[in-house]
């Protein structure tokens, strides 16, 4: 199945409020999910601070394998990212400016 990215984005908007409240969830997005049998497909990514074994989570705490929208089952993908932290105020150097164009040749 090849789920159009627009459908995944609408599913994300529809289900975000419920999914973001699940334990360990730190973010949501749209990603590609690879399958040996079906090839890559767009999915709803659920970013968690730590993946836990299913048996440690109550049924209502689990990320569902898919969410529905417009009669389509949009697959989810749980991605362990760790916790996100606020920027410490560190500054990073800007990339170097491109070299000047060559003069008349």
N, CA, C and O atoms as a printed pandas DataFrame, in Angstrom:
     atom_number atom_name residue_name chain_id  residue_number  x_coord  y_coord  z_coord
0              1         N          UNK        A               1    0.847   -1.191    0.000
1              2        CA          UNK        A               1    0.000    0.000    0.000
2              3         C          UNK        A               1    0.882    1.240    0.000
3              4         O          UNK        A               1    1.871    1.292    0.731
4              5         N          UNK        A               2    0.547    2.215   -0.790
5              6        CA          UNK        A               2    1.303    3.459   -0.846
6              7         C          UNK        A               2    0.389    4.581   -0.377
7              8         O          UNK        A               2   -0.441    5.079   -1.138
8              9         N          UNK        A               3    0.548    4.972    0.877
9             10        CA          UNK        A               3   -0.307    5.991    1.471
10            11         C          UNK        A               3    0.195    7.378    1.075
11            12         O          UNK        A               3    1.346    7.713    1.358
12            13         N          UNK        A               4   -0.634    8.188    0.429
13            14        CA          UNK        A               4   -0.201    9.553    0.080
14            15         C          UNK        A               4    0.142   10.355    1.338
15            16         O          UNK        A               4   -0.529   10.246    2.364
16            17         N          UNK        A               5    1.192   11.154    1.236
17            18        CA          UNK        A               5    1.647   11.934    2.381
18            19         C          UNK        A               5    0.545   12.871    2.888
19            20         O          UNK        A               5    0.480   13.146    4.086
20            21         N          UNK        A               6   -0.311   13.357    2.007
21            22        CA          UNK        A               6   -1.386   14.261    2.423
22            23         C          UNK        A               6   -2.369   13.551    3.367
23            24         O          UNK        A               6   -2.877   14.151    4.314
24            25         N          UNK        A               7   -2.625   12.275    3.094
25            26        CA          UNK        A               7   -3.525   11.500    3.947
26            27         C          UNK        A               7   -2.888   11.306    5.325
27            28         O          UNK        A               7   -3.572   11.400    6.345
28            29         N          UNK        A               8   -1.587   11.037    5.355
29            30        CA          UNK        A               8   -0.892   10.866    6.634
30            31         C          UNK        A               8   -0.921   12.173    7.427
31            32         O          UNK        A               8   -1.110   12.154    8.643
32            33         N          UNK        A               9   -0.737   13.298    6.752
33            34        CA          UNK        A               9   -0.786   14.598    7.443
34            35         C          UNK        A               9   -2.166   14.860    8.043
35            36         O          UNK        A               9   -2.264   15.381    9.154
36            37         N          UNK        A              10   -3.226   14.507    7.326
37            38        CA          UNK        A              10   -4.578   14.682    7.875
38            39         C          UNK        A              10   -4.807   13.741    9.054
39            40         O          UNK        A              10   -5.452   14.118   10.033
40            41         N          UNK        A              11   -4.281   12.516    8.966
41            42        CA          UNK        A              11   -4.396   11.577   10.086
42            43         C          UNK        A              11   -3.643   12.108   11.304
43            44         O          UNK        A              11   -4.113   11.981   12.435
44            45         N          UNK        A              12   -2.487   12.695   11.071
45            46        CA          UNK        A              12   -1.707   13.285   12.161
46            47         C          UNK        A              12   -2.502   14.394   12.840
47            48         O          UNK        A              12   -2.576   14.440   14.068
48            49         N          UNK        A              13   -3.092   15.280   12.058
49            50        CA          UNK        A              13   -3.878   16.380   12.629
50            51         C          UNK        A              13   -5.062   15.849   13.424
51            52         O          UNK        A              13   -5.393   16.387   14.481
52            53         N          UNK        A              14   -5.702   14.799   12.922
53            54        CA          UNK        A              14   -6.877   14.240   13.583
54            55         C          UNK        A              14   -6.534   13.515   14.883
55            56         O          UNK        A              14   -7.291   13.604   15.849
56            57         N          UNK        A              15   -5.415   12.804   14.928
57            58        CA          UNK        A              15   -5.094   11.939   16.064
58            59         C          UNK        A              15   -4.007   12.493   16.990
59            60         O          UNK        A              15   -3.688   11.860   17.997
60            61         N          UNK        A              16   -3.436   13.652   16.677
61            62        CA          UNK        A              16   -2.303   14.183   17.440
62            63         C          UNK        A              16   -2.609   14.376   18.921
63            64         O          UNK        A              16   -1.802   14.003   19.773
64            65         N          UNK        A              17   -3.752   14.948   19.231
65            66        CA          UNK        A              17   -4.065   15.249   20.635
66            67         C          UNK        A              17   -4.073   13.985   21.493
67            68         O          UNK        A              17   -3.598   14.003   22.629
68            69         N          UNK        A              18   -4.604   12.902   20.963
69            70        CA          UNK        A              18   -4.658   11.651   21.729
70            71         C          UNK        A              18   -3.275   10.996   21.801
71            72         O          UNK        A              18   -2.865   10.532   22.866
72            73         N          UNK        A              19   -2.558   10.956   20.681
73            74        CA          UNK        A              19   -1.271   10.265   20.645
74            75         C          UNK        A              19   -0.213   10.955   21.497
75            76         O          UNK        A              19    0.591   10.284   22.145
76            77         N          UNK        A              20   -0.201   12.285   21.504
77            78        CA          UNK        A              20    0.847   13.008   22.236
78            79         C          UNK        A              20    0.727   12.805   23.744
79            80         O          UNK        A              20    1.684   13.046   24.480
80            81         N          UNK        A              21   -0.427   12.368   24.200
81            82        CA          UNK        A              21   -0.643   12.141   25.639
82            83         C          UNK        A              21   -0.239   10.748   26.107
83            84         O          UNK        A              21   -0.272   10.464   27.304
84            85         N          UNK        A              22    0.140    9.884   25.184
85            86        CA          UNK        A              22    0.553    8.539   25.574
86            87         C          UNK        A              22    1.887    8.597   26.318
87            88         O          UNK        A              22    2.684    9.506   26.088
88            89         N          UNK        A              23    2.137    7.623   27.217
89            90        CA          UNK        A              23    3.391    7.617   27.976
90            91         C          UNK        A              23    4.614    7.603   27.059
91            92         O          UNK        A              23    4.643    6.894   26.053
92            93         N          UNK        A              24    5.608    8.387   27.419
93            94        CA          UNK        A              24    6.894    8.465   26.730
94            95         C          UNK        A              24    6.860    9.140   25.364
95            96         O          UNK        A              24    7.909    9.270   24.734
96            97         N          UNK        A              25    5.703    9.572   24.882
97            98        CA          UNK        A              25    5.645   10.221   23.566
98            99         C          UNK        A              25    6.186   11.644   23.696
99           100         O          UNK        A              25    5.742   12.423   24.539
100          101         N          UNK        A              26    7.161   11.962   22.833
101          102        CA          UNK        A              26    7.779   13.290   22.871
102          103         C          UNK        A              26    7.574   14.069   21.575
103          104         O          UNK        A              26    7.938   15.243   21.494
104          105         N          UNK        A              27    6.997   13.428   20.563
105          106        CA          UNK        A              27    6.753   14.128   19.309
106          107         C          UNK        A              27    6.038   13.256   18.296
107          108         O          UNK        A              27    5.939   12.040   18.456
108          109         N          UNK        A              28    5.538   13.906   17.243
109          110        CA          UNK        A              28    4.802   13.230   16.177
110          111         C          UNK        A              28    5.247   13.799   14.844
111          112         O          UNK        A              28    5.715   14.936   14.782
112          113         N          UNK        A              29    5.110   13.031   13.783
113          114        CA          UNK        A              29    5.473   13.533   12.467
114          115         C          UNK        A              29    5.092   12.556   11.378
115          116         O          UNK        A              29    4.419   11.555   11.623
116          117         N          UNK        A              30    5.530   12.861   10.177
117          118        CA          UNK        A              30    5.307   12.005    9.014
118          119         C          UNK        A              30    6.669   11.430    8.633
119          120         O          UNK        A              30    7.666   12.151    8.597
120          121         N          UNK        A              31    6.706   10.126    8.349
121          122        CA          UNK        A              31    7.973    9.466    8.023
122          123         C          UNK        A              31    7.726    8.384    6.987
123          124         O          UNK        A              31    6.590    8.126    6.589
124          125         N          UNK        A              32    8.802    7.763    6.564
125          126        CA          UNK        A              32    8.707    6.596    5.694
126          127         C          UNK        A              32    8.888    5.348    6.549
127          128         O          UNK        A              32    9.693    5.320    7.480
128          129         N          UNK        A              33    8.135    4.338    6.217
129          130        CA          UNK        A              33    8.227    3.056    6.913
130          131         C          UNK        A              33    8.578    2.029    5.845
131          132         O          UNK        A              33    7.859    1.877    4.857
132          133         N          UNK        A              34    9.681    1.331    6.049
133          134        CA          UNK        A              34   10.114    0.344    5.069
134          135         C          UNK        A              34    9.551   -1.028    5.425
135          136         O          UNK        A              34    9.429   -1.381    6.598
136          137         N          UNK        A              35    9.216   -1.781    4.406
137          138        CA          UNK        A              35    8.720   -3.138    4.578
138          139         C          UNK        A              35    9.385   -4.019    3.539
139          140         O          UNK        A              35    9.462   -3.647    2.368
140          141         N          UNK        A              36    9.865   -5.179    3.952
141          142        CA          UNK        A              36   10.508   -6.102    3.009
142          143         C          UNK        A              36    9.554   -6.504    1.893
143          144         O          UNK        A              36    9.963   -6.660    0.743
144          145         N          UNK        A              37    8.291   -6.668    2.236
145          146        CA          UNK        A              37    7.328   -7.203    1.287
146          147         C          UNK        A              37    6.598   -6.129    0.487
147          148         O          UNK        A              37    6.180   -6.374   -0.645
148          149         N          UNK        A              38    6.445   -4.950    1.063
149          150        CA          UNK        A              38    5.621   -3.924    0.415
150          151         C          UNK        A              38    6.404   -2.700   -0.031
151          152         O          UNK        A              38    5.850   -1.846   -0.724
152          153         N          UNK        A              39    7.665   -2.586    0.340
153          154        CA          UNK        A              39    8.441   -1.414   -0.010
154          155         C          UNK        A              39    8.141   -0.245    0.920
155          156         O          UNK        A              39    7.375   -0.400    1.871
156          157         N          UNK        A              40    8.732    0.929    0.663
157          158        CA          UNK        A              40    8.531    2.078    1.548
158          159         C          UNK        A              40    7.115    2.642    1.437
159          160         O          UNK        A              40    6.486    2.592    0.381
160          161         N          UNK        A              41    6.644    3.170    2.540
161          162        CA          UNK        A              41    5.304    3.753    2.593
162          163         C          UNK        A              41    5.315    4.884    3.607
163          164         O          UNK        A              41    6.026    4.808    4.609
164          165         N          UNK        A              42    4.536    5.933    3.362
165          166        CA          UNK        A              42    4.423    7.007    4.343
166          167         C          UNK        A              42    3.645    6.504    5.553
167          168         O          UNK        A              42    2.711    5.713    5.424
168          169         N          UNK        A              43    4.044    6.971    6.721
169          170        CA          UNK        A              43    3.373    6.556    7.946
170          171         C          UNK        A              43    3.371    7.719    8.936
171          172         O          UNK        A              43    4.021    8.743    8.721
172          173         N          UNK        A              44    2.633    7.538   10.012
173          174        CA          UNK        A              44    2.589    8.512   11.090
174          175         C          UNK        A              44    3.647    8.081   12.108
175          176         O          UNK        A              44    3.522    7.022   12.723
176          177         N          UNK        A              45    4.678    8.892   12.282
177          178        CA          UNK        A              45    5.762    8.582   13.211
178          179         C          UNK        A              45    5.399    9.078   14.602
179          180         O          UNK        A              45    4.962   10.214   14.781
180          181         N          UNK        A              46    5.589    8.205   15.576
181          182        CA          UNK        A              46    5.362    8.547   16.981
182          183         C          UNK        A              46    6.725    8.434   17.664
183          184         O          UNK        A              46    7.254    7.335   17.831
184          185         N          UNK        A              47    7.287    9.576   18.056
185          186        CA          UNK        A              47    8.607    9.613   18.670
186          187         C          UNK        A              47    8.469    9.463   20.177
187          188         O          UNK        A              47    7.718   10.197   20.820
188          189         N          UNK        A              48    9.213    8.492   20.739
189          190        CA          UNK        A              48    9.130    8.208   22.173
190          191         C          UNK        A              48   10.502    8.362   22.805
191          192         O          UNK        A              48   11.531    8.162   22.159
192          193         N          UNK        A              49   10.493    8.724   24.084
193          194        CA          UNK        A              49   11.763    8.866   24.783
194          195         C          UNK        A              49   12.436    7.511   24.978
195          196         O          UNK        A              49   13.663    7.410   24.997
196          197         N          UNK        A              50   11.617    6.474   25.122
197          198        CA          UNK        A              50   12.144    5.125   25.314
198          199         C          UNK        A              50   11.093    4.113   24.909
199          200         O          UNK        A              50    9.949    4.191   25.358
200          201         N          UNK        A              51   11.470    3.160   24.062
201          202        CA          UNK        A              51   10.541    2.085   23.708
202          203         C          UNK        A              51   10.438    1.131   24.886
203          204         O          UNK        A              51   11.440    0.772   25.504
204          205         N          UNK        A              52    9.232    0.734   25.180
205          206        CA          UNK        A              52    8.989   -0.209   26.266
206          207         C          UNK        A              52    8.354   -1.474   25.714
207          208         O          UNK        A              52    7.641   -1.415   24.712
208          209         N          UNK        A              53    8.597   -2.617   26.347
209          210        CA          UNK        A              53    7.900   -3.836   25.922
210          211         C          UNK        A              53    6.392   -3.651   26.081
211          212         O          UNK        A              53    5.936   -3.043   27.049
212          213         N          UNK        A              54    5.624   -4.175   25.134
213          214        CA          UNK        A              54    4.170   -4.009   25.168
214          215         C          UNK        A              54    3.564   -4.499   26.485
215          216         O          UNK        A              54    2.604   -3.912   26.985
216          217         N          UNK        A              55    4.120   -5.565   27.041
217          218        CA          UNK        A              55    3.541   -6.108   28.272
218          219         C          UNK        A              55    3.671   -5.163   29.470
219          220         O          UNK        A              55    2.998   -5.360   30.482
220          221         N          UNK        A              56    4.521   -4.148   29.371
221          222        CA          UNK        A              56    4.642   -3.157   30.444
222          223         C          UNK        A              56    3.646   -2.014   30.304
223          224         O          UNK        A              56    3.528   -1.176   31.198
224          225         N          UNK        A              57    2.930   -1.978   29.185
225          226        CA          UNK        A              57    1.969   -0.907   28.943
226          227         C          UNK        A              57    0.552   -1.456   28.962
227          228         O          UNK        A              57    0.285   -2.533   28.430
228          229         N          UNK        A              58   -0.347   -0.711   29.575
229          230        CA          UNK        A              58   -1.761   -1.070   29.514
230          231         C          UNK        A              58   -2.238   -0.856   28.075
231          232         O          UNK        A              58   -1.632   -0.090   27.325
232          233         N          UNK        A              59   -3.294   -1.515   27.701
233          234        CA          UNK        A              59   -3.817   -1.421   26.327
234          235         C          UNK        A              59   -4.014    0.035   25.895
235          236         O          UNK        A              59   -3.674    0.394   24.767
236          237         N          UNK        A              60   -4.559    0.875   26.779
237          238        CA          UNK        A              60   -4.837    2.274   26.419
238          239         C          UNK        A              60   -3.574    3.144   26.370
239          240         O          UNK        A              60   -3.645    4.301   25.955
240          241         N          UNK        A              61   -2.424    2.608   26.787
241          242        CA          UNK        A              61   -1.161    3.346   26.759
242          243         C          UNK        A              61   -0.317    3.029   25.521
243          244         O          UNK        A              61    0.727    3.645   25.306
244          245         N          UNK        A              62   -0.757    2.089   24.727
245          246        CA          UNK        A              62    0.024    1.635   23.576
246          247         C          UNK        A              62   -0.256    2.476   22.328
247          248         O          UNK        A              62   -1.377    2.935   22.106
248          249         N          UNK        A              63    0.785    2.663   21.526
249          250        CA          UNK        A              63    0.610    3.305   20.219
250          251         C          UNK        A              63   -0.068    2.269   19.321
251          252         O          UNK        A              63    0.427    1.150   19.183
252          253         N          UNK        A              64   -1.190    2.631   18.716
253          254        CA          UNK        A              64   -1.866    1.656   17.852
254          255         C          UNK        A              64   -1.030    1.379   16.596
255          256         O          UNK        A              64   -0.271    2.243   16.157
256          257         N          UNK        A              65   -1.165    0.182   16.020
257          258        CA          UNK        A              65   -0.404   -0.119   14.804
258          259         C          UNK        A              65   -0.825    0.737   13.613
259          260         O          UNK        A              65   -0.060    0.910   12.664
260          261         N          UNK        A              66   -2.044    1.270   13.667
261          262        CA          UNK        A              66   -2.516    2.176   12.614
262          263         C          UNK        A              66   -3.619    3.057   13.187
263          264         O          UNK        A              66   -4.219    2.749   14.217
264          265         N          UNK        A              67   -3.865    4.161   12.491
265          266        CA          UNK        A              67   -4.974    5.058   12.837
266          267         C          UNK        A              67   -5.795    5.263   11.578
267          268         O          UNK        A              67   -5.260    5.238   10.470
268          269         N          UNK        A              68   -7.082    5.465   11.746
269          270        CA          UNK        A              68   -7.954    5.586   10.594
270          271         C          UNK        A              68   -8.314    7.009   10.232
271          272         O          UNK        A              68   -8.469    7.869   11.099
272          273         N          UNK        A              69   -8.443    7.242    8.939
273          274        CA          UNK        A              69   -8.957    8.504    8.418
274          275         C          UNK        A              69   -9.482    8.258    7.008
275          276         O          UNK        A              69   -8.825    7.621    6.184
276          277         N          UNK        A              70  -10.675    8.774    6.750
277          278        CA          UNK        A              70  -11.280    8.698    5.423
278          279         C          UNK        A              70  -11.308    7.270    4.884
279          280         O          UNK        A              70  -11.112    7.046    3.690
280          281         N          UNK        A              71  -11.552    6.305    5.774
281          282        CA          UNK        A              71  -11.618    4.910    5.360
282          283         C          UNK        A              71  -10.273    4.272    5.072
283          284         O          UNK        A              71  -10.215    3.152    4.564
284          285         N          UNK        A              72   -9.181    4.974    5.391
285          286        CA          UNK        A              72   -7.832    4.462    5.150
286          287         C          UNK        A              72   -7.160    4.200    6.496
287          288         O          UNK        A              72   -7.247    5.020    7.410
288          289         N          UNK        A              73   -6.493    3.056    6.613
289          290        CA          UNK        A              73   -5.698    2.755    7.809
290          291         C          UNK        A              73   -4.282    3.264    7.561
291          292         O          UNK        A              73   -3.571    2.748    6.699
292          293         N          UNK        A              74   -3.881    4.278    8.319
293          294        CA          UNK        A              74   -2.542    4.851    8.196
294          295         C          UNK        A              74   -1.663    4.182    9.249
295          296         O          UNK        A              74   -1.945    4.264   10.444
296          297         N          UNK        A              75   -0.612    3.531    8.806
297          298        CA          UNK        A              75    0.280    2.834    9.739
298          299         C          UNK        A              75    1.047    3.820   10.606
299          300         O          UNK        A              75    1.320    4.953   10.208
300          301         N          UNK        A              76    1.386    3.352   11.806
301          302        CA          UNK        A              76    2.228    4.140   12.699
302          303         C          UNK        A              76    3.609    3.498   12.761
303          304         O          UNK        A              76    3.781    2.318   12.456
304          305         N          UNK        A              77    4.569    4.291   13.158
305          306        CA          UNK        A              77    5.939    3.804   13.357
306          307         C          UNK        A              77    6.443    4.433   14.645
307          308         O          UNK        A              77    6.499    5.658   14.753
308          309         N          UNK        A              78    6.807    3.620   15.615
309          310        CA          UNK        A              78    7.334    4.119   16.885
310          311         C          UNK        A              78    8.850    4.243   16.754
311          312         O          UNK        A              78    9.537    3.283   16.406
312          313         N          UNK        A              79    9.357    5.445   17.040
313          314        CA          UNK        A              79   10.780    5.735   16.895
314          315         C          UNK        A              79   11.321    6.209   18.235
315          316         O          UNK        A              79   10.846    7.208   18.775
316          317         N          UNK        A              80   12.307    5.507   18.777
317          318        CA          UNK        A              80   12.917    5.919   20.043
318          319         C          UNK        A              80   13.922    7.028   19.780
319          320         O          UNK        A              80   14.846    6.862   18.983
320          321         N          UNK        A              81   13.740    8.162   20.451
321          322        CA          UNK        A              81   14.614    9.323   20.241
322          323         C          UNK        A              81   15.324    9.784   21.499
323          324         O          UNK        A              81   16.284   10.550   21.415
324          325         N          UNK        A              82   14.875    9.336   22.666
325          326        CA          UNK        A              82   15.355    9.916   23.902
326          327         C          UNK        A              82   14.558   11.173   24.192
327          328         O          UNK        A              82   13.650   11.527   23.440
328          329         N          UNK        A              83   14.886   11.830   25.257
329          330        CA          UNK        A              83   14.192   13.069   25.621
330          331         C          UNK        A              83   14.805   14.240   24.874
331          332         O          UNK        A              83   16.018   14.303   24.674
332          333         N          UNK        A              84   13.956   15.155   24.471
333          334        CA          UNK        A              84   14.441   16.397   23.875
334          335         C          UNK        A              84   14.645   17.405   24.999
335          336         O          UNK        A              84   13.863   17.461   25.949
336          337         N          UNK        A              85   15.692   18.190   24.880
337          338        CA          UNK        A              85   15.955   19.208   25.897
338          339         C          UNK        A              85   15.977   20.576   25.247
339          340         O          UNK        A              85   16.258   20.717   24.056
340          341         N          UNK        A              86   15.673   21.584   26.056
341          342        CA          UNK        A              86   15.696   22.955   25.560
342          343         C          UNK        A              86   17.100   23.342   25.153
343          344         O          UNK        A              86   18.080   22.833   25.698
344          345         N          UNK        A              87   17.192   24.230   24.208
345          346        CA          UNK        A              87   18.475   24.741   23.764
346          347         C          UNK        A              87   19.150   25.450   24.919
347          348         O          UNK        A              87   18.523   26.258   25.604
348          349         N          UNK        A              88   20.405   25.159   25.142
349          350        CA          UNK        A              88   21.135   25.755   26.251
350          351         C          UNK        A              88   21.598   27.173   25.947
351          352         O          UNK        A              88   22.255   27.805   26.774
352          353         N          UNK        A              89   21.262   27.668   24.777
353          354        CA          UNK        A              89   21.712   29.005   24.404
354          355         C          UNK        A              89   23.042   28.967   23.672
355          356         O          UNK        A              89   23.609   30.010   23.346
356          357         N          UNK        A              90   23.538   27.761   23.413
357          358        CA          UNK        A              90   24.806   27.648   22.703
358          359         C          UNK        A              90   24.659   28.232   21.305
359          360         O          UNK        A              90   23.599   28.134   20.686
360          361         N          UNK        A              91   25.700   28.822   20.832
361          362        CA          UNK        A              91   25.684   29.357   19.477
362          363         C          UNK        A              91   26.567   28.491   18.598
363          364         O          UNK        A              91   27.538   27.892   19.061
364          365         N          UNK        A              92   26.220   28.437   17.353
365          366        CA          UNK        A              92   26.971   27.638   16.412
366          367         C          UNK        A              92   27.483   28.556   15.317
367          368         O          UNK        A              92   26.788   29.491   14.920
368          369         N          UNK        A              93   28.694   28.302   14.820
369          370        CA          UNK        A              93   29.222   29.166   13.763
370          371         C          UNK        A              93   28.384   29.044   12.498
371          372         O          UNK        A              93   27.866   27.974   12.177
372          373         N          UNK        A              94   28.264   30.138   11.804
373          374        CA          UNK        A              94   27.545   30.124   10.527
374          375         C          UNK        A              94   28.413   29.431    9.490
375          376         O          UNK        A              94   29.639   29.442    9.596
376          377         N          UNK        A              95   27.794   28.837    8.502
377          378        CA          UNK        A              95   28.599   28.232    7.430
378          379         C          UNK        A              95   29.410   29.300    6.710
379          380         O          UNK        A              95   29.035   30.472    6.679
380          381         N          UNK        A              96   30.499   28.886    6.147
381          382        CA          UNK        A              96   31.347   29.822    5.403
382          383         C          UNK        A              96   30.583   30.369    4.197
383          384         O          UNK        A              96   29.755   29.681    3.599
384          385         N          UNK        A              97   30.880   31.610    3.859
385          386        CA          UNK        A              97   30.257   32.221    2.683
386          387         C          UNK        A              97   30.794   31.532    1.432
387          388         O          UNK        A              97   31.946   31.098    1.406
388          389         N          UNK        A              98   29.975   31.433    0.410
389          390        CA          UNK        A              98   30.467   30.814   -0.830
390          391         C          UNK        A              98   31.574   31.674   -1.431
391          392         O          UNK        A              98   31.626   32.885   -1.220
392          393         N          UNK        A              99   32.449   31.028   -2.177
393          394        CA          UNK        A              99   33.543   31.815   -2.784
394          395         C          UNK        A              99   32.969   32.788   -3.813
395          396         O          UNK        A              99   31.922   32.524   -4.405
396          397         N          UNK        A             100   33.651   33.907   -4.023
397          398        CA          UNK        A             100   33.155   34.878   -5.014
398          399         C          UNK        A             100   33.172   34.253   -6.403
399          400         O          UNK        A             100   34.009   33.400   -6.699
400          401         N          UNK        A             101   32.241   34.682   -7.254
401          402        CA          UNK        A             101   32.248   34.133   -8.627
402          403         C          UNK        A             101   33.535   34.529   -9.348
403          404         O          UNK        A             101   34.144   35.560   -9.061
404          405         N          UNK        A             102   33.918   33.693  -10.272
405          406        CA          UNK        A             102   35.114   34.006  -11.055
406          407         C          UNK        A             102   34.897   35.301  -11.844
407          408         O          UNK        A             102   33.791   35.582  -12.305
408          409         N          UNK        A             103   35.931   36.053  -11.986
409          410        CA          UNK        A             103   35.860   37.287  -12.757
410          411         C          UNK        A             103   35.712   36.966  -14.249
411          412         O          UNK        A             103   35.661   35.802  -14.645
412          413         N          UNK        A             104   35.645   38.006  -15.053
413          414        CA          UNK        A             104   35.528   37.782  -16.497
414          415         C          UNK        A             104   36.700   36.935  -16.998
415          416         O          UNK        A             104   37.843   37.141  -16.588
416          417         N          UNK        A             105   36.417   36.013  -17.860
417          418        CA          UNK        A             105   37.455   35.083  -18.272
418          419         C          UNK        A             105   37.925   35.269  -19.578
419          420         O          UNK        A             105   38.806   34.535  -20.027
